[in-house]
Coordinates of C-alpha atoms in Angstrom, one line a residue:
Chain Q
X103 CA -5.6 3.8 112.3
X104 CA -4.8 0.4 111.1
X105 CA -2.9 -1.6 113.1
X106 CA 1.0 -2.3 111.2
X107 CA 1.2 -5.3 109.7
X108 CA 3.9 -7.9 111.2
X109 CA 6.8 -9.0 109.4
X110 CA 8.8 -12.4 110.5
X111 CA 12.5 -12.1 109.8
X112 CA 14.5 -15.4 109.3
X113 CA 18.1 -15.0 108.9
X114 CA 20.5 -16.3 111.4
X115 CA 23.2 -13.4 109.9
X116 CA 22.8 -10.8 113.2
X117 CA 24.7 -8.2 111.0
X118 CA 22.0 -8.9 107.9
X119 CA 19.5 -9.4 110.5
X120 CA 19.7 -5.8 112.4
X121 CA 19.8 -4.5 109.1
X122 CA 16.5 -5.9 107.6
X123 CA 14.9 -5.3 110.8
X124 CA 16.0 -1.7 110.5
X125 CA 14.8 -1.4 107.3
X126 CA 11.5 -2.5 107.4
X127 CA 10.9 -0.7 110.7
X128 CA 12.2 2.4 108.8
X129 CA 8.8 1.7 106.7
X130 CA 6.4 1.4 109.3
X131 CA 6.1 -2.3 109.7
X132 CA 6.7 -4.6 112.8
X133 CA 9.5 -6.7 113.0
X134 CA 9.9 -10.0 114.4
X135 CA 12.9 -11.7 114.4
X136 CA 14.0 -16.1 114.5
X137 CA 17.6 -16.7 113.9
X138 CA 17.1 -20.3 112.7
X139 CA 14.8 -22.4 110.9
X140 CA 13.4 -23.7 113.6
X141 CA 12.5 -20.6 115.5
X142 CA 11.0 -19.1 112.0
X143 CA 8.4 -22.5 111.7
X144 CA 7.2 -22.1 115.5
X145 CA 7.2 -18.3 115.4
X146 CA 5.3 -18.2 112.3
X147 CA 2.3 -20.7 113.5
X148 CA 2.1 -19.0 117.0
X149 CA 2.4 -15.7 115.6
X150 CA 1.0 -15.4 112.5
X151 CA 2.7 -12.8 110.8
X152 CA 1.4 -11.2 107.7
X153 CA 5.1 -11.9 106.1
X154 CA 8.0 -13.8 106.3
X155 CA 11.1 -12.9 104.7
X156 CA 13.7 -15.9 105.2
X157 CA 17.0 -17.0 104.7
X158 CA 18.0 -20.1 103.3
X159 CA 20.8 -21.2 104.8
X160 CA 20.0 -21.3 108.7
X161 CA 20.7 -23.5 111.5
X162 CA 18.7 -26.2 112.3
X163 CA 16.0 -25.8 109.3
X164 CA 17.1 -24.4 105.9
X165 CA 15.1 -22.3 104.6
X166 CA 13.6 -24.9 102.0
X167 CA 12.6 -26.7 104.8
X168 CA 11.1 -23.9 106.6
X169 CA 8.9 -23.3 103.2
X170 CA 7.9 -26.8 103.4
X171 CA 6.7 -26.6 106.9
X172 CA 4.8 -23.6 106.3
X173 CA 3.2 -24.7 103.0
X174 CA 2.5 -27.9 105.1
X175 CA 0.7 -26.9 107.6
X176 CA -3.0 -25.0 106.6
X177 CA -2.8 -22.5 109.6
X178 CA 0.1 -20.8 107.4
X179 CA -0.1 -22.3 104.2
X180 CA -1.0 -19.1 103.0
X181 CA 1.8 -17.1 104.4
X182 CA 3.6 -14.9 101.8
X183 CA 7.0 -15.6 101.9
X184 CA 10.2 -13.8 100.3
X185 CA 13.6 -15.9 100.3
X186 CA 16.5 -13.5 100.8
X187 CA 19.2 -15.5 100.2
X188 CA 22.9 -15.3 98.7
X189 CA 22.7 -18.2 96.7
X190 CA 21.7 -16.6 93.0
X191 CA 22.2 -19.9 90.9
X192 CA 19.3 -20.2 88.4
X193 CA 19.0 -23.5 90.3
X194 CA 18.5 -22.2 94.2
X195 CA 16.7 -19.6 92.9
X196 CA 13.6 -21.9 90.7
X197 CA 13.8 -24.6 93.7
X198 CA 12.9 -21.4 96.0
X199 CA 10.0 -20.9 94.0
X200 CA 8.8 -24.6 93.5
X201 CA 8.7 -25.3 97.0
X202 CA 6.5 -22.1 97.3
X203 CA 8.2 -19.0 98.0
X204 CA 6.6 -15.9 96.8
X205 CA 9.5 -13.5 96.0
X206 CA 13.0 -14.3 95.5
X207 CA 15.8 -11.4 96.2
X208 CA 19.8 -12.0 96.2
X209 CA 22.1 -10.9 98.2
X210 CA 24.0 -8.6 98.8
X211 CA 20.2 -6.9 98.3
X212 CA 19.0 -3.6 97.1
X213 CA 17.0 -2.0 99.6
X214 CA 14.4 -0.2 97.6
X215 CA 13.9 -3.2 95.6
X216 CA 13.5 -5.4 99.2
X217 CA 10.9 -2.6 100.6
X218 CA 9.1 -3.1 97.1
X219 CA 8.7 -6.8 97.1
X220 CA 7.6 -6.5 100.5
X221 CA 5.1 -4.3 99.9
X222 CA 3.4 -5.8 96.7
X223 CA 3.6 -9.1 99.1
X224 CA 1.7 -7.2 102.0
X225 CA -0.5 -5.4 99.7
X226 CA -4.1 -6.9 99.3
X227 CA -4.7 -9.3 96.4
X228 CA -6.1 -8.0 93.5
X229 CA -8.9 -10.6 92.0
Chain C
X203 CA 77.8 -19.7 143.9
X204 CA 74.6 -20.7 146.3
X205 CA 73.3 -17.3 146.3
X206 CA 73.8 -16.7 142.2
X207 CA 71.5 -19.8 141.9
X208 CA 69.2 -18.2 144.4
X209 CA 69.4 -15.0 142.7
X210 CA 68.9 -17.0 139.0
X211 CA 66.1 -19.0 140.7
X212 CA 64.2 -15.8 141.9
X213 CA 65.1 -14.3 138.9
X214 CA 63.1 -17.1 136.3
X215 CA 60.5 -17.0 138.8
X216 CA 59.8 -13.6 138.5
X217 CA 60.0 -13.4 134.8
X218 CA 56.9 -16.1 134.9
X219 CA 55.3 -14.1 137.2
X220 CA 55.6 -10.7 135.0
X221 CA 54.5 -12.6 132.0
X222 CA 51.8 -14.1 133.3
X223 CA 50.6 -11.1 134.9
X224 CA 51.3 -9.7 131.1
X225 CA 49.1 -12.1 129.6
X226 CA 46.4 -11.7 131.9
X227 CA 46.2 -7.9 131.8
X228 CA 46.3 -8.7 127.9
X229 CA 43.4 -10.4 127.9
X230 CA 41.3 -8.6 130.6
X231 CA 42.4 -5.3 128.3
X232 CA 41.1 -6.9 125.1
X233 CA 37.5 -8.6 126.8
X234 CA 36.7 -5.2 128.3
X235 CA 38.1 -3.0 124.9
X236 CA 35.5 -6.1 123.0
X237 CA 32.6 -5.5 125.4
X238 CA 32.9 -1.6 125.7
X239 CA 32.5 -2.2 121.5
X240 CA 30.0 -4.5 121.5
X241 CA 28.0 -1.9 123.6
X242 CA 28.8 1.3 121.7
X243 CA 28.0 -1.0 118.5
X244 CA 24.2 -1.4 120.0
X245 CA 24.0 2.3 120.3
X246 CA 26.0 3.6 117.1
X247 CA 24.8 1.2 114.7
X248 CA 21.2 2.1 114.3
X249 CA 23.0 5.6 114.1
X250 CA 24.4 4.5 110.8
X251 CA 22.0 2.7 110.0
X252 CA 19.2 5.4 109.8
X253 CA 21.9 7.4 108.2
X254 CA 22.0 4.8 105.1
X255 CA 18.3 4.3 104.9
X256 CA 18.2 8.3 104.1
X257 CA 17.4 9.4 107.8
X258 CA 20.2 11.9 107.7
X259 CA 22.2 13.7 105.2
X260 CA 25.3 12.5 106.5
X261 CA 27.6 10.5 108.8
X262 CA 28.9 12.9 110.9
X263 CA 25.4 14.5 111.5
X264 CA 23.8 10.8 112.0
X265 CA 26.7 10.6 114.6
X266 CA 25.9 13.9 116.3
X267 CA 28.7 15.8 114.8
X268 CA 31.6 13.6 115.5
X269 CA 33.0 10.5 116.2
X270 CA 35.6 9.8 119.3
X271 CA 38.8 7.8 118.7
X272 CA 36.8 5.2 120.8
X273 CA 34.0 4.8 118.6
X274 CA 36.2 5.0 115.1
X275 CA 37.1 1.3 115.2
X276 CA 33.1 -0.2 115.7
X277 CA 31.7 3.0 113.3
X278 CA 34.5 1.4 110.4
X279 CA 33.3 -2.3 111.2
X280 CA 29.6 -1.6 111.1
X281 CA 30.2 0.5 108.0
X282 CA 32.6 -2.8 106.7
X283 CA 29.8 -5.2 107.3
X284 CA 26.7 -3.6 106.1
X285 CA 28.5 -2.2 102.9
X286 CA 29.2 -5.9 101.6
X287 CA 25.5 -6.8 102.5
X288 CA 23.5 -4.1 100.2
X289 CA 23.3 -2.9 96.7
X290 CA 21.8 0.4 95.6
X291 CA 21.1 3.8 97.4
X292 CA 22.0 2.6 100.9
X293 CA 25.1 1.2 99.8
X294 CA 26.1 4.4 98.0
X295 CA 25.3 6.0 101.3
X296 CA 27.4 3.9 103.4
X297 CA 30.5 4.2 101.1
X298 CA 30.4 8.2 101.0
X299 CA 30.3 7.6 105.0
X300 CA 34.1 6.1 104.3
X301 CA 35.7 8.8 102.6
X302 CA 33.3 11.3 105.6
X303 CA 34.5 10.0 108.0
X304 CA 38.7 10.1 106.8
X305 CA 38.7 5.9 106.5
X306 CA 39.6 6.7 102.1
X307 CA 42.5 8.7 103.3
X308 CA 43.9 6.3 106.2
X309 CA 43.2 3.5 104.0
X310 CA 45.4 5.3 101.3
X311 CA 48.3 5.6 103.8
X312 CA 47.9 2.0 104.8
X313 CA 48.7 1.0 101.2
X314 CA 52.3 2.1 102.4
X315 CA 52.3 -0.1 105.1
X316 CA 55.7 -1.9 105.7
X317 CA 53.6 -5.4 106.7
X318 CA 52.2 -6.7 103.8
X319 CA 49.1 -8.2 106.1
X320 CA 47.8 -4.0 106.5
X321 CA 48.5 -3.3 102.8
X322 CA 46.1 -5.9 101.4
X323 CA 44.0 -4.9 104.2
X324 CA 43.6 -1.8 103.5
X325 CA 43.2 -3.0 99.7
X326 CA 40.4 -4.9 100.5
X327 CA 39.1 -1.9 102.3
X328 CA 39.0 1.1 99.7
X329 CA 37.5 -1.7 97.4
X330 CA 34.3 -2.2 100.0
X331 CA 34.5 1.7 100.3
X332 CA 34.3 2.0 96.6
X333 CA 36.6 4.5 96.8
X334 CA 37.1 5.5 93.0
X335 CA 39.5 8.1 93.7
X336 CA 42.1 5.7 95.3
X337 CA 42.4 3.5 91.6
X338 CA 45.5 5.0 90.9
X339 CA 46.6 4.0 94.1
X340 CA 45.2 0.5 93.7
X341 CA 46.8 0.2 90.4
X342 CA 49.9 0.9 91.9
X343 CA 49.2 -2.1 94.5
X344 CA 49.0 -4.6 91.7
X345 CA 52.5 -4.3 90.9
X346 CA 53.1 -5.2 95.1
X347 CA 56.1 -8.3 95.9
X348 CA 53.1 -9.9 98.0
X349 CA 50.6 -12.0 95.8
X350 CA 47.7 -11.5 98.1
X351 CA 48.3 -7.7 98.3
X352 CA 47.9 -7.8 94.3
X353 CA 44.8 -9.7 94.5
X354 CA 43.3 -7.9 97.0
X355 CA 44.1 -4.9 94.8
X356 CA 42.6 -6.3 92.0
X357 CA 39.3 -7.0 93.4
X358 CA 39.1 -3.7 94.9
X359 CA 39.7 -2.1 91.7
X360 CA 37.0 -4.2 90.5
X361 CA 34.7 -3.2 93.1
X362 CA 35.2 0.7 92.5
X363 CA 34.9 0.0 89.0
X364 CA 35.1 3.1 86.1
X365 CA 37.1 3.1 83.5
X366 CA 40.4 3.9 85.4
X367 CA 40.7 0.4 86.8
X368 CA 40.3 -1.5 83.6
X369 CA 43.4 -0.6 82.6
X370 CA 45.8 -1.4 85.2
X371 CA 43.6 -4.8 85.7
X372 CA 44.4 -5.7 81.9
X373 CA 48.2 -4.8 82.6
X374 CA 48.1 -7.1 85.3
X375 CA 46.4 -9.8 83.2
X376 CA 49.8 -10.3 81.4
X377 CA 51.0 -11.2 84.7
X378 CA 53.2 -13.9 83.9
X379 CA 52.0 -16.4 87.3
X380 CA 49.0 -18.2 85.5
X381 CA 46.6 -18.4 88.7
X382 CA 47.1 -14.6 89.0
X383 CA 45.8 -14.2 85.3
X384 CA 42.8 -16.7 86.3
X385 CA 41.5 -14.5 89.1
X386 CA 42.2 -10.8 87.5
X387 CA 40.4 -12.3 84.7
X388 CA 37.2 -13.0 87.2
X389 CA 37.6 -9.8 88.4
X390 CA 37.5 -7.9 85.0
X391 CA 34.3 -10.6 84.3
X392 CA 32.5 -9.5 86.7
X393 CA 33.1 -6.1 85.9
X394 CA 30.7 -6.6 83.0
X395 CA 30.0 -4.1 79.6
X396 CA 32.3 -1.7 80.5
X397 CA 35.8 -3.5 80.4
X398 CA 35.0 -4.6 76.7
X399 CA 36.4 -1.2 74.8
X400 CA 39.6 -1.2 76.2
X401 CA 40.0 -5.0 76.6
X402 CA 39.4 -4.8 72.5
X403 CA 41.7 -2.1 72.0
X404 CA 44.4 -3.0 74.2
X405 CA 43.7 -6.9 73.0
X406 CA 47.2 -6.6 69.9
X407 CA 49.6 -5.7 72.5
X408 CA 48.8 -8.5 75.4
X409 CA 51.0 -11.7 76.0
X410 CA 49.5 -14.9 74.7
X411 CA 48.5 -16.2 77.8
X412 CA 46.4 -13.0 78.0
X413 CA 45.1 -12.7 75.1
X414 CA 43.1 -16.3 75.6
X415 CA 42.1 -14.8 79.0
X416 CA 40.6 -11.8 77.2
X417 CA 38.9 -13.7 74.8
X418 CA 37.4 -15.7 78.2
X419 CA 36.4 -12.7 79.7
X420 CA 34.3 -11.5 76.9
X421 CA 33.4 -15.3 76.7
X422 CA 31.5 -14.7 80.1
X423 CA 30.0 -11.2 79.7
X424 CA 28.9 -12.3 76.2
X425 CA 28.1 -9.1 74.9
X426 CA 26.3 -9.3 71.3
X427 CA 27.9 -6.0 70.2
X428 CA 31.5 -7.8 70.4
X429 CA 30.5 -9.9 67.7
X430 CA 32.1 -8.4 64.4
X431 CA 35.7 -8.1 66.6
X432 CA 35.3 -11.7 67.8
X433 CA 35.0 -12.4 63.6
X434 CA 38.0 -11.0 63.1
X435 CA 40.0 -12.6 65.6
X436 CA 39.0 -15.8 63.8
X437 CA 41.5 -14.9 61.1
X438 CA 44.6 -14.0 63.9
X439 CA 47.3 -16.1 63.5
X440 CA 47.3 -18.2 66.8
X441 CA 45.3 -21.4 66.5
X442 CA 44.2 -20.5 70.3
X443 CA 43.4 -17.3 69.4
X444 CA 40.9 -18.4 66.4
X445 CA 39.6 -21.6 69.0
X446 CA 38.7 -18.6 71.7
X447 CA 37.2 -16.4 69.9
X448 CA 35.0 -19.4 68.3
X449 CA 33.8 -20.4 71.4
X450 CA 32.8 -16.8 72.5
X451 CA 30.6 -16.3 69.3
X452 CA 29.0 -19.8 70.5
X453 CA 28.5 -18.2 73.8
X454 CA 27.0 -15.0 71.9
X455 CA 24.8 -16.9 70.0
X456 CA 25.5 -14.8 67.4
X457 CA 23.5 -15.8 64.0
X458 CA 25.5 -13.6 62.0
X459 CA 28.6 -15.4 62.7
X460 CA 27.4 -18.8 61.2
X461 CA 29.3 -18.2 57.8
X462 CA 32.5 -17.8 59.2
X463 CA 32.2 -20.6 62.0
X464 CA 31.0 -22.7 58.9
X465 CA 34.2 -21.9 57.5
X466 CA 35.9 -22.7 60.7
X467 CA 34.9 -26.2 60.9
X468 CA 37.7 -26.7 57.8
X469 CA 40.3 -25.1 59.8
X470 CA 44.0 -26.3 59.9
X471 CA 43.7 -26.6 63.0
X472 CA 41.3 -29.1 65.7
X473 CA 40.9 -27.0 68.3
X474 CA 39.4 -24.6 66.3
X475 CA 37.6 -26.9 63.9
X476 CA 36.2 -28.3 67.8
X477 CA 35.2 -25.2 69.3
X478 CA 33.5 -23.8 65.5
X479 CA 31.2 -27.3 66.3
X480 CA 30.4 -26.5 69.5
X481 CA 29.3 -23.0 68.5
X482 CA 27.5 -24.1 65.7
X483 CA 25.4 -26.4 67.6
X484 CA 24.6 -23.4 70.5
X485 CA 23.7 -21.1 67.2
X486 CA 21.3 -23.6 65.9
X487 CA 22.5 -23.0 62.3
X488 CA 20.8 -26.3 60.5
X489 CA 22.6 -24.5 57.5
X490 CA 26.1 -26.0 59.1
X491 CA 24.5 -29.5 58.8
X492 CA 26.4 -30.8 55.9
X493 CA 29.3 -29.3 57.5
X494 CA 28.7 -30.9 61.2
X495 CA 27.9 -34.2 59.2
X496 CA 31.1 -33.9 57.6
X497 CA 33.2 -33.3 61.2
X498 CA 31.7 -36.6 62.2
X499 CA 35.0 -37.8 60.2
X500 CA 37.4 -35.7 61.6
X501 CA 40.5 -37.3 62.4
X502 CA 40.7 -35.5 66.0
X503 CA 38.1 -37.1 68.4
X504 CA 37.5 -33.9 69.9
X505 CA 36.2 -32.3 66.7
X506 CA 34.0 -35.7 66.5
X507 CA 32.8 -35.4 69.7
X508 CA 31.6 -31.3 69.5
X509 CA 30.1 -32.2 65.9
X510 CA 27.4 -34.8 67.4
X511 CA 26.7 -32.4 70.4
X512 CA 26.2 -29.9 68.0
X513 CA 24.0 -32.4 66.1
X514 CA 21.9 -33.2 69.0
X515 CA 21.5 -29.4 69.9
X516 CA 20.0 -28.8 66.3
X517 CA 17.2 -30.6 66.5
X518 CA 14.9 -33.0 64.6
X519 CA 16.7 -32.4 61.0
X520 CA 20.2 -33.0 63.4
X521 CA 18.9 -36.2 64.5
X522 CA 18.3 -37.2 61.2
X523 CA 22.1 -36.2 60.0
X524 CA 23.1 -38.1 62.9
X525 CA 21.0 -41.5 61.8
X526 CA 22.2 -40.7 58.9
X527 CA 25.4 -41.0 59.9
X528 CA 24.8 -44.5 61.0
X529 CA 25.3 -45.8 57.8
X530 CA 28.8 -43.6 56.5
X531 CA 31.8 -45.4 56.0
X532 CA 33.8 -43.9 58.6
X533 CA 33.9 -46.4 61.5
X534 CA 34.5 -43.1 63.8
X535 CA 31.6 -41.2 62.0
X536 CA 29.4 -44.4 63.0
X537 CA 30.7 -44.6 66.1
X538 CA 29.6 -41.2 67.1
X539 CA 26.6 -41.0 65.7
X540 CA 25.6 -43.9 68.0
X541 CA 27.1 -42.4 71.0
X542 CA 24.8 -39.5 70.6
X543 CA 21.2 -41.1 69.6
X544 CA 21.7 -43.9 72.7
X545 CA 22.7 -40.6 74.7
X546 CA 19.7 -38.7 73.6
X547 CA 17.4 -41.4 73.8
X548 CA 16.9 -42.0 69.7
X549 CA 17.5 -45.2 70.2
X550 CA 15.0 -46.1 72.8
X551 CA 12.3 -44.3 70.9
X552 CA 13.4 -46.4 67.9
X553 CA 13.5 -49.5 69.9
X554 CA 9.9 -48.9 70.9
X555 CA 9.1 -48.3 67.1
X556 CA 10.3 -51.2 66.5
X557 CA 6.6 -53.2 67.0
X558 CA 5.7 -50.5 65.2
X559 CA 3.5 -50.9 61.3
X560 CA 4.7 -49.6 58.0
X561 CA 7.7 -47.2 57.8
X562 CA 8.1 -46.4 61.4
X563 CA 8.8 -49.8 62.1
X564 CA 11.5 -50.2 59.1
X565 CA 13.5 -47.3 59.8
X566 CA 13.3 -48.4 63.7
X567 CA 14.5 -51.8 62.2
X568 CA 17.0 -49.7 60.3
X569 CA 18.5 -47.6 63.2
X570 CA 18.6 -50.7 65.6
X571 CA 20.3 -53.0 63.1
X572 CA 23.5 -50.4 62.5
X573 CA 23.6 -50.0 66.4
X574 CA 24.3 -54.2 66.3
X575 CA 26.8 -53.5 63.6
X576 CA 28.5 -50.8 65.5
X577 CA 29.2 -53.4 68.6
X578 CA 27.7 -50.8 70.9
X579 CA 25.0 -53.2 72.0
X580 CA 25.2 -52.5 75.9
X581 CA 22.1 -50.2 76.0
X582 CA 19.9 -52.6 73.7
X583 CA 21.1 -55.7 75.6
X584 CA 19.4 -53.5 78.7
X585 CA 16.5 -53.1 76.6
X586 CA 15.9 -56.7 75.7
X587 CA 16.0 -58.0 78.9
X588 CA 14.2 -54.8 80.6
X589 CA 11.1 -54.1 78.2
X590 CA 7.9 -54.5 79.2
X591 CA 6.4 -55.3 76.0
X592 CA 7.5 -58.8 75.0
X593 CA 7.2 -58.1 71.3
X594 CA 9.8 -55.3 71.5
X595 CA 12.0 -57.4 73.8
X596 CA 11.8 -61.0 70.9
X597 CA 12.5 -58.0 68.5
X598 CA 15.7 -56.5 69.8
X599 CA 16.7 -60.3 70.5
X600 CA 16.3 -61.3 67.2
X601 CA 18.6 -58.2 65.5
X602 CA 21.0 -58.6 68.5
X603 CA 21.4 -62.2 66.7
X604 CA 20.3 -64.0 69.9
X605 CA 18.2 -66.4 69.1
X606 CA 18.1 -68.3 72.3
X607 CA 18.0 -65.0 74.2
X608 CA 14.8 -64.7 71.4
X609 CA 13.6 -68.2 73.0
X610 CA 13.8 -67.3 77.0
X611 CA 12.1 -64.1 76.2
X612 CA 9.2 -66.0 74.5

């Protein structure tokens, strides 16, 4: 049996947070969890998750700043990443994507939809 | 009178000592009531959680059948905070848990309230519960002596949504405290589509004031199929009326109502002649050219103003208009038309032509010399001292009339 793939939540929002987490647990995956920028970066290199889903606005890090760090740095410069954030101006949302996230969803979130991106990010690529 | 002072003294001391002792048990009552919640919160809300995620058919069965009077207070705050964080199927989950669970109906009651703090509350409540059933109830809440009650009221009723709270939202547009109209108006924007049929049909009968908020609110959902209503309002007899309802089709986009706004730009009236610019310019109708090119000479500045953005917005063949504007008569024509090149950087590029062989470089020349005419030299004075090609630079020296400037830049 293959081994679930591990997702790194970002989101300094505990309430947001447990709810993600219980979510994607919910679908089989494994969750671990940084509540600020900061944590996300050093979790992501040591860990090496096969996901991050992050916040934007976080202590110590946003999460444009996180994205930059992580498209920075070639252990995890390939890391898929979906911003979940609240901010939904066309603005936030094409700066999310220049710096290099993968998936953009705004809250408040649907669920399904979440699950989906998720899973088209964590399924592999097709050439 | 030694021992009344004793008795006084002991007296005081003791009512210290009581309150104190009051304040203390207060607090020690509230950390432990907080901390017994924080840990019945760790083990109810993944309870609830599964429960929205589909786990369980309902609340009460998530919550093994029951919930204590204990627990009620953290089950209604973990249901309060996760419903305002999701969208969808878990969020319709989590609302039914509400009206499960009895919250609809005490909510309900606490409409009633006699402090005005648990009425908007409880407002703000059966909004996040979605609670569709409670609208007439909410309507009722938006005629409440407390603004914020009202407010809180009207978002709710925006939040449950359905036809049954447009109707007491667009009462309370006509509200006659102008902030109040503001935000029921965002409420009834964000409400989308749906608000449109009876905003139209109850449109005749609203007070001024909310009549220009209606025409805002269909402004912002900018619904295509609102179109041949918003034409007819340009005939209504209020000069605000005909400017709303010209912006809104500029909003639209609407081709179709080009003719009319053409019409428009002749209107008695400036704010509607401005706001029929404006929309022309968002339709891109080259056809209202002439018409644009004429509202350069409008004796309202505003009118002037929207008829070179709309100019701009249309393109090459507006650009043209607008040079050829450089040369009309009309000071304030001129004076426009030069505002908008330098702001869309015409003039640069013409600047640069300047150098340029054959025609290019005579209508540069052209362009450049009715700039120098119009005074509004500040942007070429830049040029001639900034420029890295020194031909450009003598160039713009020589038609700013400078010859010594000419000299230093050889």
């Amino acid at each position: 049996m293959a081994a679930a793939k591990r997702i790194l939540v970002a989101e300094d929002d505990p309430v947001t947070r447990r709810f993600v987490v219980s979510l994607l647990e919910e679908c089989g995956y494994e969750v671990l969890v940084a509540e600020d920028g900061e944590h996300a970066v050093a979790t992501a290199i040591s860990v090496r998750p096969d996901l991050l889903v992050s916040d934007l606005v976080m202590p110590y890090r946003d999460g444009y700043e996180v994205l930059r760090a992580i498209r920075n740095d070639p252990r995890v410069a390939g890391l898929p990443v979906l911003i979940l954030s609240m901010r939904d101006r066309e603005e936030d949302i094409v700066r999310g994507f220049e710096q290099g996230a993968d998936e953009y969803v705004v809250k408040p979130f649907n669920a399904r939809e979440l699950v989906a991106r998720v899973r088209k990010l964590l399924e592999p690529r097709r050439s | 009178m030694r021992g009344a002072l004793v008795v006084a003294i002991v007296l005081v001391a003791l009512s210290f000592l009581a309150l104190t002792a009051s304040i203390l048990l207060g607090k020690a009552w509230r950390e432990l009531r907080d901390k017994r919640r924080r840990r019945r919160r760790r083990a109810l809300e993944p309870l609830v959680l599964d429960y929205a995620h589909g786990g369980q058919v309902s609340i009460l069965a998530a919550l093994g059948g029951g919930v204590t009077a204990g627990d009620e207070p953290v089950v209604q705050a973990i249901l309060l905070d996760h419903v305002q964080r999701v969208r969808g199927v878990e969020r319709d989950r989590l609302r039914r848990a509400f009206d499960e669970l009895g919250l609809v109906d005490r909510y309900v009651v606490g409409l009633s309230s006699p402090r005005w703090w648990r009425r908007a509350e409880a407002a703000e409540h059966l909004g996040l519960a979605g609670a569709a059933r409670a609208a007439p109830r909410l309507a009722a809440a938006l005629e409440d002596d407390v603004p914020e009650v009202r407010l809180r009221a009207a978002k709710a009723l925006g939040a449950v949504g359905g036809r049954t709270a447009v109707a007491p939202l667009l009462r309370a547009l006509a509200a006659p405290n102008r902030w109040s109209t503001i935000r029921i108006a965002d409420v009834l924007a964000d409400m989308g589509p749906k608000v449109l049929e009876e905003l139209q049909d109850a449109f005749p009968s609203l007070a001024a004031h909310a009549k220009l908020a209606a025409l805002d609110i269909i402004a912002r959902i900018h619904p295509v199929e609102s179109v041949p209503w918003l034409l007819a309002r340009l005939s209504d007899g209020g000069p605000d009326v005909r400017a709303r309802a010209a912006h809104a089709l500029g909003v639209i986009g609407a081709p179709d109502a080009s003719p009319s706004l053409r019409a428009a730009l002749v209107d008695p009236e400036w704010p509607v002649r401005a706001m029929a610019a404006k929309a022309l310019g968002r339709i891109h109708d080259v056809e209202s050219i002439p018409g644009l090119r004429a509202a350069l000479m409008d004796r309202d500045w505003w009118v002037r103003a929207n008829a070179a953005v709309a100019l701009r917005r249309l393109g090459p063949s507006g650009i043209d208009a607008l040079e050829g504007a450089l040369a009309d008569e009309d000071p304030y024509a001129r004076h426009q038309a030069c505002l908008m090149l330098e702001e869309a950087g015409v003039l640069d590029r013409r600047v640069a032509q300047l150098v340029a062989p054959g025609s290019a470089g005579v209508a540069a020349e052209w362009v450049v010399a009715r700039f120098v005419e119009s005074g509004l030299t500040g942007r070429l004075r830049e040029i001639a001292a900034t420029q890295a090609d020194e031909r450009v630079r003598l160039e713009v020296a020589r038609l700013l009339g400078a010859p010594a400037a000419a000299e230093s830049a050889r």
